[in-house]
mmCIF file of C-alpha atoms and ligand atoms in Angstrom:
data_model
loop_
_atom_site.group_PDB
_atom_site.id
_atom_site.type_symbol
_atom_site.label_atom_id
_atom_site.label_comp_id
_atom_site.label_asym_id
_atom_site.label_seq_id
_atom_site.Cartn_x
_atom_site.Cartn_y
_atom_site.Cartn_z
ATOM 1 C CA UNK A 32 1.824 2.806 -25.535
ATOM 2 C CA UNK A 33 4.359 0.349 -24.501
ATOM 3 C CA UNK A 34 3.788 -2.278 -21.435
ATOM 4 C CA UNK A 35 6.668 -3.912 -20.154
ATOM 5 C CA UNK A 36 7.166 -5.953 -17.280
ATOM 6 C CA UNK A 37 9.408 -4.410 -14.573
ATOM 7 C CA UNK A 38 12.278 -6.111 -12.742
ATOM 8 C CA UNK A 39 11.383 -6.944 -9.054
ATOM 9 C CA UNK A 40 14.553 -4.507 -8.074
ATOM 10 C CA UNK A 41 12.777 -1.716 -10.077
ATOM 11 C CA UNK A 42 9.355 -2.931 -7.765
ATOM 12 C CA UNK A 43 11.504 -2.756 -4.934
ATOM 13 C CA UNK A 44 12.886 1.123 -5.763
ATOM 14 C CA UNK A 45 9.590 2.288 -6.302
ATOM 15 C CA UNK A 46 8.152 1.168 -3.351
ATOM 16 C CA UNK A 47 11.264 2.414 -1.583
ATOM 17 C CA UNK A 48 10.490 6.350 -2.945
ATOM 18 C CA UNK A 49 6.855 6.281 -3.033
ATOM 19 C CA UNK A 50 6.358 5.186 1.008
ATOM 20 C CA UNK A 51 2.300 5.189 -0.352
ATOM 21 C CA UNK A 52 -0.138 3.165 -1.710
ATOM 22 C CA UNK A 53 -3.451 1.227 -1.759
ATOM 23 C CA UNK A 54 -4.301 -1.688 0.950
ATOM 24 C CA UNK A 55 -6.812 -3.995 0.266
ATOM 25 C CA UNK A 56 -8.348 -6.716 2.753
ATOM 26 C CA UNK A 57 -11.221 -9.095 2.616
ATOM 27 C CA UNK A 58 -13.629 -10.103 5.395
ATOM 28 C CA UNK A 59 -16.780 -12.477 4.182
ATOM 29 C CA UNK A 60 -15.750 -11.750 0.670
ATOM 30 C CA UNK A 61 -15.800 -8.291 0.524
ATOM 31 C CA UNK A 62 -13.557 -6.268 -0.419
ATOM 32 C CA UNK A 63 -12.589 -2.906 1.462
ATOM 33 C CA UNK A 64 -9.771 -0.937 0.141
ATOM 34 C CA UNK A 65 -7.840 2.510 1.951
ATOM 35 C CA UNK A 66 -4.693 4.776 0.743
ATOM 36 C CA UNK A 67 -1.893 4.397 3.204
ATOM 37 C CA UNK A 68 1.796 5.361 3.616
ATOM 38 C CA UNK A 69 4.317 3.053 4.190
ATOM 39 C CA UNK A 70 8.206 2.146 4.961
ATOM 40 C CA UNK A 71 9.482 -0.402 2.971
ATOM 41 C CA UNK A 72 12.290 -2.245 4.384
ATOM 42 C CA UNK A 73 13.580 -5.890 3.116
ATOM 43 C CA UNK A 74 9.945 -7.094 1.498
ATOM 44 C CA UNK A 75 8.245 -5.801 4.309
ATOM 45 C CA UNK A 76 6.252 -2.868 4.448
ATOM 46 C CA UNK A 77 6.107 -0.904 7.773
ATOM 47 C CA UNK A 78 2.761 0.907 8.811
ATOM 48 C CA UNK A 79 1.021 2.585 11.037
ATOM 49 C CA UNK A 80 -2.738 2.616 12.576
ATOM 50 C CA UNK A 81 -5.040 2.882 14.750
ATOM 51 C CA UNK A 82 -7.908 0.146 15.992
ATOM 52 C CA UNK A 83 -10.497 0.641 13.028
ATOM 53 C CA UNK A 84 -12.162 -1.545 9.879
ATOM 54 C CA UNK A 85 -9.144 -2.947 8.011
ATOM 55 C CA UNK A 86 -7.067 -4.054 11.485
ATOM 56 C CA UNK A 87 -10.161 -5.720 12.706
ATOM 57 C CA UNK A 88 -10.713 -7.040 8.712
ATOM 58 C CA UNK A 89 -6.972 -8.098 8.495
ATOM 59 C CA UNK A 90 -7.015 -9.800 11.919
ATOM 60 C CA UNK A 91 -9.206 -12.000 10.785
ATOM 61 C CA UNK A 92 -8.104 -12.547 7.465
ATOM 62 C CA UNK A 93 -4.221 -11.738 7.074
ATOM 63 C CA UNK A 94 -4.145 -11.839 3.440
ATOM 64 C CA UNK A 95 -4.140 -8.946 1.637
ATOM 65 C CA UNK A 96 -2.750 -6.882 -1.604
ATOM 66 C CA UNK A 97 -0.976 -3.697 -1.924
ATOM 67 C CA UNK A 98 -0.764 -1.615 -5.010
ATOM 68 C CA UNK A 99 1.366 1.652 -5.756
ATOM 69 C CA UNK A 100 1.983 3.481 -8.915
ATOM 70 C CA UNK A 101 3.643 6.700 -10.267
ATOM 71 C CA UNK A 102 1.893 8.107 -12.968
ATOM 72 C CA UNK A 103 3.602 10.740 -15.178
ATOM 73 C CA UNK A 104 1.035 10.476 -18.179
ATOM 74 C CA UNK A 105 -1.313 8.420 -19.678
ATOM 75 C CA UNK A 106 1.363 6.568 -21.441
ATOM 76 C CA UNK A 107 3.843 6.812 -19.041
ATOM 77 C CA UNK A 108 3.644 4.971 -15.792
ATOM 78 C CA UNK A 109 4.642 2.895 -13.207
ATOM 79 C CA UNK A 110 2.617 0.119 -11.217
ATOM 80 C CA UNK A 111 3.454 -2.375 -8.777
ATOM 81 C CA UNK A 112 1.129 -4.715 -7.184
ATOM 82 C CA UNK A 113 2.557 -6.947 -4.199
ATOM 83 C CA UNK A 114 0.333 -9.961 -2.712
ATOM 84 C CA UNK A 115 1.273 -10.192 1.162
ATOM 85 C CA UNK A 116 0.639 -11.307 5.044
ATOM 86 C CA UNK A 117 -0.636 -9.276 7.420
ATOM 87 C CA UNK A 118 1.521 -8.898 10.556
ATOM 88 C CA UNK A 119 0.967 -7.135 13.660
ATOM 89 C CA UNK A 120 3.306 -6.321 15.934
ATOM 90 C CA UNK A 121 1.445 -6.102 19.607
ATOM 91 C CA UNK A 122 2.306 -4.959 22.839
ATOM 92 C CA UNK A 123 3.611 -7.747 24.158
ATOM 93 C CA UNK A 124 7.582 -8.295 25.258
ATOM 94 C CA UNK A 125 8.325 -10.691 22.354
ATOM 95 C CA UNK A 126 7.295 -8.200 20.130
ATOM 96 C CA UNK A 127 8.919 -4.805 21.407
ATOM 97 C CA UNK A 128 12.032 -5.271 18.937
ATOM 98 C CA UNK A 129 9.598 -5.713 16.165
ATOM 99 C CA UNK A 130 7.694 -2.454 17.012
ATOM 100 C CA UNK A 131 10.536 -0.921 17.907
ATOM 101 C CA UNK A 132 12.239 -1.351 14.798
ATOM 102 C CA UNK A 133 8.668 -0.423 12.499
ATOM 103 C CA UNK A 134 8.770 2.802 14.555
ATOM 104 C CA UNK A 135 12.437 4.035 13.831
ATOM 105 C CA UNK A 136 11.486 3.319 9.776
ATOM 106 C CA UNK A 137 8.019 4.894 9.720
ATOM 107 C CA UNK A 138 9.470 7.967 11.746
ATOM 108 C CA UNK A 139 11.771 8.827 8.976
ATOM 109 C CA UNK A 140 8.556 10.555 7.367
ATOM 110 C CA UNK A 141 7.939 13.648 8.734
ATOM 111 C CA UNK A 142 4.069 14.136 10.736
ATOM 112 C CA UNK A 143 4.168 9.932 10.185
ATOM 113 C CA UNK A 144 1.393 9.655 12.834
ATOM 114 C CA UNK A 145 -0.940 11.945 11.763
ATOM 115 C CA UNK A 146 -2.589 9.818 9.124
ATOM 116 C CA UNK A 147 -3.019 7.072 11.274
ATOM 117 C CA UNK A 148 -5.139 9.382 12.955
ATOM 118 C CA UNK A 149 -7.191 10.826 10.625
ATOM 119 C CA UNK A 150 -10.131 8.381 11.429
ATOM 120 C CA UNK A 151 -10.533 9.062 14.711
ATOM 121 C CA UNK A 152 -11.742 11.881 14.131
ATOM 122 C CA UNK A 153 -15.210 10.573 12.708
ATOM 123 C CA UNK A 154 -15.407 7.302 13.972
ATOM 124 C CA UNK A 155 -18.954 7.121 16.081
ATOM 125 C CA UNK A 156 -17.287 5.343 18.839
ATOM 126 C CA UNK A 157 -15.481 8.281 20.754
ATOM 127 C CA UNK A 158 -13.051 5.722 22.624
ATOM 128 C CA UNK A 159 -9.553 6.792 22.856
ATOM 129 C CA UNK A 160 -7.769 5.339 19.664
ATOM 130 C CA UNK A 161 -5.153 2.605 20.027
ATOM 131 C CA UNK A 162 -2.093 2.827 17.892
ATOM 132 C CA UNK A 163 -1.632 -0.608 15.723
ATOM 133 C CA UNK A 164 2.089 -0.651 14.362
ATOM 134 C CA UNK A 165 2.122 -3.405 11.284
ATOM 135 C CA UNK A 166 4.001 -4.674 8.454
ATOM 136 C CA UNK A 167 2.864 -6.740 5.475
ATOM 137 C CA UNK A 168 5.140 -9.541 4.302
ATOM 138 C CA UNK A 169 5.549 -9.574 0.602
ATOM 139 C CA UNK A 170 5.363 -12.812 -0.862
ATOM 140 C CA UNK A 171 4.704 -12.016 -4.801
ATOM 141 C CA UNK A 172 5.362 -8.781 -6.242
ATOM 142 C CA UNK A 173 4.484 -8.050 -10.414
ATOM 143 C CA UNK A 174 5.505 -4.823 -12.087
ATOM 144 C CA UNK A 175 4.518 -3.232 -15.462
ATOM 145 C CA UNK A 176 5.744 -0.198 -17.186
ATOM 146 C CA UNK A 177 4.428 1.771 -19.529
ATOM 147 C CA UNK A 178 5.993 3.901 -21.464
ATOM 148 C CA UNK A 179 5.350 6.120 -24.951
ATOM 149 C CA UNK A 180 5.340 4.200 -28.143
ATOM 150 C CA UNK A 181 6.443 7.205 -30.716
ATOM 151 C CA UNK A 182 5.835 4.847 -33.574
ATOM 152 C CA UNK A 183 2.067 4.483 -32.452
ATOM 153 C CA UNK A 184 -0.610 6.534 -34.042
ATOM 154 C CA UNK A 185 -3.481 4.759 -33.198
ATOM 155 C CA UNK A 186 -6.096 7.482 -31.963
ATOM 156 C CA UNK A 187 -9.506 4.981 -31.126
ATOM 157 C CA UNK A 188 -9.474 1.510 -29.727
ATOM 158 C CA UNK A 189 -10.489 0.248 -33.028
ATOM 159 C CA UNK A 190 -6.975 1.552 -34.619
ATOM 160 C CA UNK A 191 -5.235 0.096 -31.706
ATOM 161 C CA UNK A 192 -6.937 -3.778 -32.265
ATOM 162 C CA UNK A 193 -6.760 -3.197 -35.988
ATOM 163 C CA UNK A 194 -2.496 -2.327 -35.360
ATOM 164 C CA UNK A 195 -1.846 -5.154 -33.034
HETATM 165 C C1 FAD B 310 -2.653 10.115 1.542
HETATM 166 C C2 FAD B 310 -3.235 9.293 2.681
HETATM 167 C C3 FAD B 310 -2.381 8.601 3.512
HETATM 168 C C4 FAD B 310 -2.891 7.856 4.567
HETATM 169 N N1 FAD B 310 -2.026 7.178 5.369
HETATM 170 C C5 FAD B 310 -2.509 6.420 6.375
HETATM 171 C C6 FAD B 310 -1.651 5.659 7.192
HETATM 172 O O1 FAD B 310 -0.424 5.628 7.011
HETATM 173 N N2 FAD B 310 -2.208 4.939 8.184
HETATM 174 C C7 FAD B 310 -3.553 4.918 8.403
HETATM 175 O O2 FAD B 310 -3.989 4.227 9.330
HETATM 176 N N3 FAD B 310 -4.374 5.631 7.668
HETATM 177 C C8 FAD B 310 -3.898 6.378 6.658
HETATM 178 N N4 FAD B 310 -4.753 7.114 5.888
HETATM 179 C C9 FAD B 310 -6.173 7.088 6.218
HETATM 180 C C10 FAD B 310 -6.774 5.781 5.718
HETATM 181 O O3 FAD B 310 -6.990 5.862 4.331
HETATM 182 C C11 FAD B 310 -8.088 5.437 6.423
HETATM 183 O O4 FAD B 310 -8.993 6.504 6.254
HETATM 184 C C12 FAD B 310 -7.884 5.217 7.888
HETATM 185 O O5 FAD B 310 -6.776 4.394 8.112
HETATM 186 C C13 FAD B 310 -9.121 4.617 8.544
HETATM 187 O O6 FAD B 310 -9.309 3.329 8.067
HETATM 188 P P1 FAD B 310 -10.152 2.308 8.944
HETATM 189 O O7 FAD B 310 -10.352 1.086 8.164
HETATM 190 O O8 FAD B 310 -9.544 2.185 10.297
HETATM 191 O O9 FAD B 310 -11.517 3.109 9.012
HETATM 192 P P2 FAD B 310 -12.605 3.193 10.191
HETATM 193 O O10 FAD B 310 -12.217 4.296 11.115
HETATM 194 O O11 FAD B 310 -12.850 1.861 10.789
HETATM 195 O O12 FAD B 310 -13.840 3.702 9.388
HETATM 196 C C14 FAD B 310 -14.503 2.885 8.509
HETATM 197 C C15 FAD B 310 -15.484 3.759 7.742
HETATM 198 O O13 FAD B 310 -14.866 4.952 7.220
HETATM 199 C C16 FAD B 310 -14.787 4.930 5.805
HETATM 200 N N5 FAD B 310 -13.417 5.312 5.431
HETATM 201 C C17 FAD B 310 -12.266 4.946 6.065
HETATM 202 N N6 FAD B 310 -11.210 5.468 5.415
HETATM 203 C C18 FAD B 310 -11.690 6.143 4.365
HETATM 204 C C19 FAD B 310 -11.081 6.874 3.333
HETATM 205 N N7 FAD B 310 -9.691 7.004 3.226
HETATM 206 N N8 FAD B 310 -11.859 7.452 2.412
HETATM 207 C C20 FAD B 310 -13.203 7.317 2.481
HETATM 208 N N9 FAD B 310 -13.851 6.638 3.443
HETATM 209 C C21 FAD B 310 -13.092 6.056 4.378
HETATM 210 C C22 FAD B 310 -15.099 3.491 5.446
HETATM 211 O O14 FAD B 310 -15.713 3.332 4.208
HETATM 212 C C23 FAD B 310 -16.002 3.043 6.560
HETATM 213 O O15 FAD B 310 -17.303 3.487 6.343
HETATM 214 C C24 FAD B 310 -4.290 7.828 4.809
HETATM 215 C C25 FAD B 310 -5.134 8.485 3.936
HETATM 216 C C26 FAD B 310 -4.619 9.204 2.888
HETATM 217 C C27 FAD B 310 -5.572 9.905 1.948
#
């Protein structure tokens, strides 16, 4: 197997036609991590919520790390892993356009709100869920690719250390 660093245009692409991936957030170092879909638009990628653990977590703590891959085979995948800044856009008039704008890219996917309410169904608190629309800022994106090496034989890790 073959791992190659990806361009950050190839990041970008795959982020653009997988729309899902893996958030995670920290509160009092600990981790919590959750599968979510996405928009991506211009380093930014467009979600949406409602109130539960990682808005509260990422309130308090707006840095956090998304990762998305496409996995064909063992040997053949793609992974992307983009370090970002949480951003919420609220209810408030200086950030309708903002919403606004994260609502006409997430509603491109078809059913786009149900996931967002998929917790509400077994959260203890029966309060009426509030809708969080959100974006994380990329600021560092790495890509690696890996792809079949036919000239490989290696068939135990040993063989593989021994060969390289
Ligand atoms: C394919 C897919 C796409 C999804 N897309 C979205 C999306 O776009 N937007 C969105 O808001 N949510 C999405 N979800 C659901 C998401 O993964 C979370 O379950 C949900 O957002 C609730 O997270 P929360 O932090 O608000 O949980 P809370 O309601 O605050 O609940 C926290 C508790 O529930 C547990 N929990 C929460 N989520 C999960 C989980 N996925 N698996 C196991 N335990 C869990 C936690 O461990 C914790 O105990 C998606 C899930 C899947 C599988």
């Amino acid at each position: 197997m073959l791992i190659t660093k990806i361009r950050s245009r190839e990041c970008r692409e795959l982020l653009a036609r997988l729309g899902f991936g893996r958030l995670a957030c920290v509160s009092n170092n600990r981790p919590y991590i959750v599968p979510i879909y996405f928009s991506y638009d211009a380093e930014c990628l467009y979600c949406f919520s409602t109130l539960g653990r990682k808005i509260e977590w990422m309130r308090e703590n707006p840095l956090v790390c998304v990762e998305v891959d496409e996995i064909s085979a063992h040997d053949d995948w793609l992974s992307v892993i983009a370090l970002g800044h949480y951003l919420e856009f609220s209810n408030s008039p200086n950030d309708a356009k903002g919403q606004e704008y994260a609502r006409s890219l997430i509603e491109k996917r078809a059913l786009w709100w149900q996931s967002g309410y998929t917790a509400v169904q077994v959260r203890r608190n029966r309060k009426p869920a509030v809708p969080v629309f959100y974006c994380i800022q990329i600021e560092k994106m790495t890509g690696l690719r890996a792809s079949p090496n036919t000239r490989e034989n290696a068939r135990t890790p040993r063989d593989a250390l021994i060969r390289n």
